[in-house]
Coordinates of N, CA and C in Angstrom, one line a residue:
M737 N -11.9 -10.8 13.6 CA -10.6 -11.0 13.0 C -10.3 -12.5 12.8
N738 N -9.4 -12.8 11.8 CA -9.0 -14.1 11.5 C -8.1 -14.6 12.6
T739 N -8.5 -15.5 13.5 CA -7.7 -16.0 14.5 C -6.8 -17.3 14.1
N740 N -7.1 -17.8 12.9 CA -6.4 -18.9 12.4 C -5.0 -18.6 12.0
Q741 N -4.8 -17.3 11.6 CA -3.5 -16.8 11.1 C -3.1 -15.5 11.8
P742 N -2.7 -15.6 13.1 CA -2.6 -14.4 13.9 C -1.3 -13.6 13.6
H743 N -0.3 -14.2 12.8 CA 1.0 -13.6 12.7 C 1.1 -12.9 11.4
T744 N 1.8 -11.8 11.4 CA 2.2 -11.0 10.2 C 2.9 -12.0 9.2
L745 N 2.5 -11.9 7.9 CA 3.2 -12.7 6.9 C 4.7 -12.4 6.8
S746 N 5.5 -13.4 6.7 CA 7.0 -13.2 6.7 C 7.5 -12.9 5.4
P747 N 8.8 -12.4 5.3 CA 9.4 -12.2 4.0 C 9.5 -13.5 3.2
G748 N 9.7 -14.6 3.9 CA 9.7 -15.9 3.2 C 8.4 -16.3 2.5
Y749 N 7.3 -15.8 3.0 CA 6.0 -16.1 2.4 C 6.0 -15.4 1.0
F750 N 6.5 -14.2 0.9 CA 6.4 -13.4 -0.3 C 7.5 -13.9 -1.3
E751 N 8.7 -14.3 -0.8 CA 9.7 -14.8 -1.6 C 9.2 -16.1 -2.3
E752 N 8.5 -16.9 -1.6 CA 8.0 -18.2 -2.2 C 6.9 -17.9 -3.2
V753 N 6.0 -16.9 -2.9 CA 5.0 -16.5 -3.9 C 5.6 -16.1 -5.2
Y754 N 6.6 -15.2 -5.1 CA 7.2 -14.7 -6.3 C 8.1 -15.7 -7.0
R755 N 8.6 -16.7 -6.3 CA 9.4 -17.7 -6.9 C 8.5 -18.6 -7.7
A756 N 7.3 -18.8 -7.3 CA 6.3 -19.6 -8.0 C 5.7 -18.9 -9.2
N757 N 5.7 -17.6 -9.2 CA 5.0 -16.8 -10.3 C 5.5 -15.4 -10.2
E758 N 6.1 -14.9 -11.3 CA 6.7 -13.6 -11.3 C 5.7 -12.5 -11.1
D759 N 4.4 -12.8 -11.5 CA 3.3 -11.8 -11.3 C 2.1 -12.5 -10.7
P760 N 2.2 -12.9 -9.4 CA 1.3 -13.8 -8.8 C -0.1 -13.2 -8.7
W761 N -0.3 -11.9 -8.7 CA -1.6 -11.3 -8.6 C -2.0 -10.6 -9.9
N762 N -1.3 -10.9 -11.0 CA -1.6 -10.4 -12.4 C -1.7 -8.9 -12.4
F763 N -0.8 -8.3 -11.7 CA -0.8 -6.8 -11.7 C -0.6 -6.2 -13.1
E764 N 0.2 -6.9 -13.9 CA 0.6 -6.4 -15.2 C -0.5 -6.6 -16.3
T765 N -1.4 -7.6 -16.1 CA -2.3 -8.0 -17.2 C -3.8 -8.0 -16.8
S766 N -4.1 -7.9 -15.6 CA -5.5 -8.0 -15.2 C -6.3 -6.7 -15.5
P767 N -7.5 -6.8 -16.2 CA -8.4 -5.6 -16.3 C -8.8 -5.1 -15.0
Y768 N -9.1 -6.0 -14.0 CA -9.5 -5.6 -12.7 C -8.4 -4.7 -12.1
E769 N -7.1 -5.1 -12.1 CA -6.0 -4.3 -11.6 C -5.9 -3.0 -12.3
R770 N -6.1 -3.0 -13.6 CA -6.0 -1.8 -14.4 C -7.0 -0.8 -14.0
E771 N -8.3 -1.2 -13.8 CA -9.3 -0.3 -13.4 C -9.1 0.2 -12.0
K772 N -8.6 -0.7 -11.1 CA -8.3 -0.3 -9.7 C -7.2 0.8 -9.6
Y773 N -6.1 0.6 -10.4 CA -5.0 1.5 -10.4 C -5.5 2.9 -11.0
A774 N -6.3 2.9 -12.0 CA -6.8 4.1 -12.6 C -7.7 4.8 -11.6
A775 N -8.5 4.1 -10.8 CA -9.4 4.7 -9.8 C -8.5 5.2 -8.7
S776 N -7.5 4.5 -8.3 CA -6.6 5.0 -7.2 C -5.9 6.3 -7.6
V777 N -5.4 6.4 -8.8 CA -4.8 7.7 -9.2 C -5.8 8.8 -9.3
A778 N -7.0 8.5 -9.8 CA -8.0 9.5 -10.0 C -8.6 10.0 -8.7
A779 N -8.4 9.2 -7.6 CA -8.9 9.6 -6.3 C -8.1 10.6 -5.6
L780 N -6.9 10.8 -6.1 CA -6.0 11.8 -5.5 C -6.4 13.2 -6.0
P781 N -6.7 14.1 -5.1 CA -7.2 15.4 -5.5 C -6.2 16.4 -5.9
R782 N -4.9 16.2 -5.6 CA -3.9 17.2 -6.0 C -3.2 16.8 -7.2
A783 N -2.8 17.8 -8.0 CA -2.1 17.5 -9.2 C -0.7 17.1 -9.0
H784 N -0.1 17.5 -7.8 CA 1.3 17.3 -7.5 C 1.5 17.0 -6.0
Y785 N 2.3 16.0 -5.7 CA 2.7 15.7 -4.4 C 4.2 15.8 -4.3
A786 N 4.8 16.6 -3.4 CA 6.2 16.8 -3.4 C 7.0 15.6 -3.0
H787 N 6.5 14.8 -2.0 CA 7.3 13.8 -1.4 C 6.3 12.7 -1.0
A788 N 6.3 11.6 -1.8 CA 5.3 10.5 -1.6 C 6.0 9.2 -1.2
F789 N 5.2 8.3 -0.6 CA 5.8 7.0 -0.1 C 4.7 6.0 -0.4
E790 N 5.2 5.0 -1.2 CA 4.3 3.8 -1.5 C 4.8 2.6 -0.8
V791 N 3.9 2.0 0.0 CA 4.3 0.8 0.8 C 3.8 -0.4 0.0
G792 N 4.7 -1.3 -0.3 CA 4.4 -2.6 -1.0 C 4.2 -2.4 -2.4
C793 N 5.2 -1.9 -3.1 CA 5.1 -1.5 -4.5 C 5.1 -2.7 -5.5
S794 N 5.5 -3.8 -5.0 CA 5.6 -5.0 -5.9 C 6.3 -4.8 -7.2
L795 N 5.6 -5.0 -8.3 CA 6.3 -4.9 -9.7 C 6.3 -3.5 -10.2
G796 N 5.8 -2.5 -9.4 CA 5.9 -1.1 -9.8 C 4.9 -0.6 -10.8
V797 N 3.8 -1.4 -11.0 CA 2.8 -1.0 -12.0 C 2.1 0.3 -11.5
L798 N 1.6 0.3 -10.3 CA 1.0 1.5 -9.7 C 2.0 2.6 -9.5
T799 N 3.2 2.2 -9.1 CA 4.3 3.2 -8.9 C 4.5 4.0 -10.1
E800 N 4.6 3.4 -11.3 CA 4.8 4.1 -12.5 C 3.7 5.1 -12.8
Q801 N 2.5 4.8 -12.4 CA 1.4 5.7 -12.6 C 1.4 6.9 -11.6
L802 N 1.7 6.5 -10.4 CA 1.8 7.6 -9.3 C 2.9 8.6 -9.6
A803 N 4.0 8.1 -10.2 CA 5.2 8.9 -10.4 C 4.9 10.2 -11.1
A804 N 3.9 10.2 -12.0 CA 3.6 11.4 -12.8 C 3.1 12.5 -11.9
R805 N 2.6 12.2 -10.7 CA 2.0 13.2 -9.8 C 3.0 13.5 -8.7
C806 N 4.2 13.0 -8.7 CA 5.1 13.1 -7.6 C 6.4 13.8 -7.9
G807 N 6.9 14.7 -7.0 CA 8.2 15.2 -7.2 C 9.3 14.2 -6.8
H808 N 9.0 13.4 -5.8 CA 9.9 12.3 -5.3 C 9.0 11.2 -4.8
L809 N 9.2 10.0 -5.2 CA 8.4 8.9 -4.8 C 9.3 7.8 -4.3
L810 N 9.2 7.5 -3.0 CA 9.9 6.4 -2.4 C 9.0 5.2 -2.4
A811 N 9.4 4.1 -3.1 CA 8.6 2.9 -3.2 C 9.3 1.7 -2.6
V812 N 8.7 1.0 -1.6 CA 9.4 -0.1 -0.9 C 8.6 -1.4 -1.1
D813 N 9.3 -2.5 -1.0 CA 8.7 -3.8 -0.9 C 9.5 -4.7 -0.1
I814 N 8.9 -5.7 0.5 CA 9.5 -6.7 1.3 C 10.4 -7.7 0.6
A815 N 10.1 -7.9 -0.7 CA 10.7 -9.0 -1.5 C 11.6 -8.4 -2.6
A816 N 12.7 -9.0 -2.8 CA 13.7 -8.5 -3.8 C 13.3 -8.7 -5.2
A817 N 12.7 -9.9 -5.6 CA 12.4 -10.2 -6.9 C 11.4 -9.2 -7.6
P818 N 10.3 -8.8 -7.0 CA 9.5 -7.8 -7.6 C 10.1 -6.4 -7.7
L819 N 11.0 -6.1 -6.7 CA 11.6 -4.8 -6.8 C 12.6 -4.7 -8.0
E820 N 13.2 -5.8 -8.4 CA 14.1 -5.7 -9.5 C 13.2 -5.4 -10.8
K821 N 12.1 -6.0 -10.9 CA 11.2 -5.7 -12.1 C 10.7 -4.3 -12.0
A822 N 10.4 -3.8 -10.8 CA 9.9 -2.5 -10.6 C 11.0 -1.5 -11.0
R823 N 12.2 -1.7 -10.6 CA 13.3 -0.8 -11.0 C 13.4 -0.8 -12.5
Q824 N 13.3 -1.9 -13.2 CA 13.4 -1.9 -14.7 C 12.2 -1.1 -15.3
R825 N 11.0 -1.3 -14.7 CA 9.8 -0.7 -15.3 C 10.0 0.9 -15.2
C826 N 10.5 1.3 -14.1 CA 10.6 2.8 -13.8 C 12.0 3.4 -14.0
A827 N 12.8 2.7 -14.8 CA 14.2 3.1 -14.9 C 14.4 4.5 -15.5
N828 N 13.4 4.9 -16.2 CA 13.5 6.3 -16.8 C 12.8 7.4 -16.0
L829 N 12.3 7.0 -14.8 CA 11.6 7.9 -13.9 C 12.6 8.3 -12.8
Q830 N 13.3 9.4 -13.0 CA 14.3 9.9 -12.0 C 13.7 10.2 -10.6
Q831 N 12.5 10.5 -10.6 CA 11.9 10.9 -9.3 C 11.5 9.7 -8.4
V832 N 11.7 8.5 -8.9 CA 11.3 7.3 -8.2 C 12.5 6.6 -7.6
E833 N 12.4 6.3 -6.3 CA 13.5 5.6 -5.6 C 12.9 4.3 -5.0
F834 N 13.6 3.2 -5.2 CA 13.1 1.9 -4.6 C 14.0 1.4 -3.5
R835 N 13.4 0.8 -2.5 CA 14.2 0.2 -1.4 C 13.5 -1.1 -1.0
Q836 N 14.3 -2.1 -0.6 CA 13.8 -3.3 0.0 C 13.6 -3.0 1.5
M837 N 12.4 -3.2 2.1 CA 12.2 -2.8 3.4 C 11.0 -3.6 4.0
R838 N 11.2 -4.0 5.3 CA 10.1 -4.7 5.9 C 9.5 -3.8 7.0
L839 N 8.3 -3.3 6.8 CA 7.6 -2.5 7.8 C 6.8 -3.4 8.7
P840 N 6.6 -3.1 10.0 CA 7.0 -1.9 10.7 C 8.4 -2.0 11.3
E841 N 9.1 -3.2 11.2 CA 10.4 -3.4 11.8 C 11.4 -2.4 11.2
E842 N 11.3 -2.1 9.9 CA 12.2 -1.1 9.3 C 11.3 0.0 8.8
F843 N 11.8 1.2 8.7 CA 11.0 2.3 8.3 C 12.0 3.4 7.8
P844 N 11.6 4.1 6.7 CA 12.4 5.2 6.2 C 12.8 6.2 7.3
T845 N 14.0 6.7 7.3 CA 14.5 7.7 8.2 C 13.9 9.0 7.9
E846 N 13.6 9.3 6.6 CA 13.1 10.6 6.3 C 11.6 10.7 6.7
T847 N 11.1 11.9 6.9 CA 9.7 12.1 7.1 C 9.2 13.2 6.2
G848 N 8.1 13.8 6.5 CA 7.6 14.9 5.7 C 6.9 14.5 4.4
F849 N 6.3 13.3 4.4 CA 5.6 12.9 3.2 C 4.3 13.6 3.1
D850 N 3.9 14.0 1.9 CA 2.6 14.6 1.8 C 1.6 13.7 1.1
L851 N 2.1 12.5 0.7 CA 1.2 11.4 0.3 C 1.8 10.1 0.7
I852 N 1.0 9.2 1.3 CA 1.4 7.8 1.6 C 0.3 6.9 0.9
V853 N 0.8 5.9 0.2 CA -0.1 5.0 -0.5 C 0.0 3.6 0.1
L854 N -1.0 3.1 0.7 CA -1.1 1.8 1.3 C -2.1 1.0 0.5
S855 N -1.6 0.3 -0.6 CA -2.5 -0.4 -1.5 C -2.2 -1.9 -1.4
E856 N -3.2 -2.7 -1.0 CA -3.1 -4.2 -1.0 C -1.9 -4.6 -0.1
V857 N -1.8 -4.0 1.0 CA -0.7 -4.3 1.9 C -1.1 -4.6 3.4
G858 N -2.1 -3.8 3.8 CA -2.4 -3.7 5.3 C -2.9 -5.1 5.9
Y859 N -3.5 -5.9 5.1 CA -4.0 -7.2 5.6 C -2.9 -8.2 5.8
Y860 N -1.7 -7.9 5.3 CA -0.6 -8.9 5.6 C -0.1 -8.7 7.0
W861 N -0.4 -7.7 7.7 CA 0.0 -7.5 9.0 C -1.0 -8.0 10.0
A862 N -0.5 -8.6 11.1 CA -1.4 -8.9 12.2 C -1.7 -7.6 12.9
A863 N -2.8 -7.6 13.7 CA -3.3 -6.3 14.2 C -2.2 -5.5 15.0
P864 N -1.4 -6.1 15.8 CA -0.4 -5.3 16.5 C 0.6 -4.6 15.6
D865 N 1.0 -5.3 14.5 CA 1.9 -4.8 13.5 C 1.2 -3.7 12.7
L866 N 0.0 -3.9 12.4 CA -0.8 -2.8 11.7 C -0.8 -1.5 12.5
A867 N -1.0 -1.7 13.8 CA -1.0 -0.5 14.7 C 0.4 0.2 14.8
R868 N 1.4 -0.6 14.8 CA 2.8 -0.1 14.8 C 3.1 0.6 13.5
A869 N 2.7 0.0 12.4 CA 3.0 0.6 11.1 C 2.2 1.9 11.0
A870 N 0.9 1.9 11.4 CA 0.1 3.1 11.3 C 0.7 4.2 12.1
E871 N 1.2 3.9 13.3 CA 1.7 5.0 14.1 C 2.9 5.6 13.4
K872 N 3.8 4.8 12.7 CA 4.9 5.3 12.0 C 4.5 6.1 10.8
L873 N 3.6 5.5 10.0 CA 3.1 6.2 8.8 C 2.5 7.5 9.1
L874 N 1.7 7.6 10.1 CA 1.0 8.9 10.4 C 2.1 9.9 11.0
A875 N 3.1 9.4 11.7 CA 4.1 10.3 12.2 C 4.9 10.9 11.0
A876 N 5.1 10.1 9.9 CA 5.9 10.6 8.8 C 5.1 11.4 7.8
L877 N 3.8 11.5 8.0 CA 2.9 12.3 7.2 C 2.8 13.7 7.7
V878 N 3.0 14.7 6.8 CA 2.9 16.1 7.2 C 1.4 16.5 7.5
P879 N 1.1 17.5 8.4 CA -0.2 17.9 8.5 C -0.8 18.4 7.1
G880 N -2.0 17.9 6.8 CA -2.5 18.1 5.5 C -2.1 17.1 4.5
G881 N -1.2 16.2 4.8 CA -0.8 15.1 4.0 C -1.9 14.1 3.9
Q882 N -1.9 13.3 2.8 CA -3.0 12.4 2.5 C -2.5 10.9 2.5
L883 N -3.4 10.1 3.0 CA -3.2 8.7 3.1 C -4.2 8.0 2.2
L884 N -3.8 7.3 1.2 CA -4.7 6.6 0.3 C -4.6 5.1 0.6
L885 N -5.8 4.5 1.0 CA -5.9 3.1 1.3 C -6.8 2.5 0.2
V886 N -6.2 1.3 -0.3 CA -7.0 0.5 -1.3 C -6.7 -0.9 -1.0
H887 N -7.8 -1.7 -0.7 CA -7.6 -3.1 -0.4 C -8.7 -4.0 -0.9
W888 N -8.3 -5.2 -1.3 CA -9.3 -6.3 -1.6 C -10.1 -6.6 -0.3
T889 N -11.4 -6.8 -0.5 CA -12.2 -7.0 0.7 C -12.6 -8.4 1.0
P890 N -12.7 -9.3 0.1 CA -13.1 -10.7 0.5 C -12.0 -11.3 1.4
P891 N -12.4 -12.1 2.3 CA -11.4 -12.8 3.2 C -10.5 -13.7 2.4
V892 N -9.2 -13.7 2.8 CA -8.2 -14.7 2.2 C -7.6 -15.5 3.4
H893 N -7.7 -16.8 3.3 CA -7.4 -17.6 4.5 C -6.0 -17.4 5.0
D894 N -5.0 -17.0 4.1 CA -3.6 -16.8 4.6 C -3.4 -15.5 5.3
Y895 N -4.3 -14.5 5.1 CA -4.1 -13.2 5.6 C -4.6 -13.0 7.0
P896 N -3.8 -12.3 7.9 CA -4.2 -12.1 9.2 C -5.5 -11.2 9.4
L897 N -5.6 -10.2 8.4 CA -6.7 -9.3 8.5 C -7.5 -9.2 7.2
T898 N -8.6 -8.6 7.2 CA -9.3 -8.4 5.9 C -9.1 -6.9 5.5
G899 N -9.4 -6.6 4.3 CA -9.3 -5.2 3.9 C -10.2 -4.3 4.7
D900 N -11.4 -4.8 5.0 CA -12.3 -3.9 5.8 C -11.8 -3.7 7.1
E901 N -11.1 -4.6 7.7 CA -10.5 -4.4 9.1 C -9.4 -3.4 9.0
V902 N -8.6 -3.4 8.0 CA -7.6 -2.4 7.8 C -8.1 -1.0 7.7
H903 N -9.1 -0.8 6.9 CA -9.7 0.5 6.7 C -10.5 0.9 7.9
A904 N -11.1 0.0 8.6 CA -11.8 0.4 9.8 C -10.8 0.9 10.9
F905 N -9.6 0.3 10.9 CA -8.6 0.7 11.9 C -8.3 2.2 11.7
F906 N -8.0 2.5 10.4 CA -7.7 3.9 10.1 C -8.9 4.9 10.3
L907 N -10.0 4.4 9.9 CA -11.2 5.3 10.0 C -11.6 5.5 11.4
D908 N -11.2 4.6 12.3 CA -11.4 4.9 13.7 C -10.7 6.2 14.2
Q909 N -9.6 6.5 13.5 CA -8.8 7.7 13.9 C -9.4 9.0 13.3
T910 N -10.6 8.9 12.6 CA -11.2 10.1 12.2 C -12.3 10.6 13.2
A911 N -12.5 9.8 14.3 CA -13.4 10.2 15.3 C -13.0 11.6 15.9
L912 N -13.9 12.2 16.6 CA -13.7 13.5 17.2 C -12.4 13.5 18.0
G913 N -11.5 14.4 17.6 CA -10.2 14.5 18.3 C -9.2 13.6 17.7
G914 N -9.5 12.9 16.6 CA -8.5 12.0 16.0 C -7.6 12.7 15.1
S915 N -6.6 11.9 14.6 CA -5.5 12.6 13.8 C -5.8 12.6 12.4
L916 N -6.9 12.0 11.9 CA -7.2 11.9 10.5 C -8.6 12.4 10.2
R917 N -8.8 12.9 9.0 CA -10.2 13.2 8.6 C -10.4 12.4 7.2
H918 N -11.6 12.0 7.0 CA -12.0 11.2 5.8 C -12.4 12.2 4.7
L919 N -11.7 12.1 3.6 CA -12.0 13.0 2.5 C -13.1 12.4 1.6
H920 N -12.8 11.1 1.2 CA -13.8 10.4 0.4 C -13.5 9.0 0.3
G921 N -14.4 8.2 -0.2 CA -14.1 6.7 -0.4 C -15.3 6.1 -1.2
F922 N -15.0 4.9 -1.6 CA -16.1 4.1 -2.3 C -15.7 2.6 -2.2
R923 N -16.7 1.8 -2.5 CA -16.6 0.4 -2.4 C -17.0 -0.2 -3.8
R924 N -16.2 -1.1 -4.3 CA -16.5 -1.9 -5.5 C -16.9 -3.3 -5.0
E925 N -17.1 -4.2 -6.0 CA -17.5 -5.5 -5.6 C -16.5 -6.2 -4.8
T926 N -15.2 -6.0 -5.1 CA -14.2 -6.8 -4.4 C -13.1 -5.9 -3.8
Y927 N -13.2 -4.6 -3.8 CA -12.2 -3.8 -3.2 C -12.8 -2.5 -2.7
R928 N -12.2 -1.8 -1.8 CA -12.6 -0.5 -1.3 C -11.5 0.5 -1.3
L929 N -11.8 1.7 -1.4 CA -10.8 2.8 -1.4 C -11.3 3.9 -0.5
D930 N -10.3 4.4 0.3 CA -10.6 5.5 1.2 C -9.4 6.5 1.2
L931 N -9.7 7.8 1.1 CA -8.7 8.8 1.2 C -8.8 9.6 2.4
L932 N -7.7 9.6 3.2 CA -7.7 10.3 4.5 C -6.7 11.4 4.5
E933 N -6.9 12.4 5.4 CA -6.0 13.5 5.4 C -5.6 13.7 6.9
K934 N -4.3 14.0 7.1 CA -3.8 14.2 8.5 C -4.3 15.6 9.0
V935 N -4.8 15.7 10.1 CA -5.3 16.9 10.7 C -4.2 17.8 11.1

């Protein structure tokens, strides 16, 4: 693990990133992001999820695509600026609800999610906060509910963890007697995807 940056990235980090660039990761324009989002939605085996939760929705590009499969989709982000753009993007989607929220310190009071999407978020947490967030996420997931993980895999010097470390943490919980089972996954050149289901 990256010991040079042991702390979870702060809200101020993201506020500064979005102040410098409204779309800092090119979510709206990148062919790479477009392919990854299409692969993420295609990886979901069910046509409909009654109650879904997307962590770190940013500008809402993936949110908009997930919404077509969801009865209700709660999408949260740590920063206000991208949430405003996400609200505008999804203004006509009545099943989508946005909240500004910092996990794991804050967490939705509702539970019973049958889908949780953790895409390009887990490596922003230091290992202890990843463990705390995971505990809350899995507690909020119904038995048979699914957890979609999608993360960039090359190391980034600012980030406390790598995408592979995030996925390994959750995959460790698929061992005998664990709370998750691995449904499927794949690796591309610069990202990986894993779909897990709560036992």
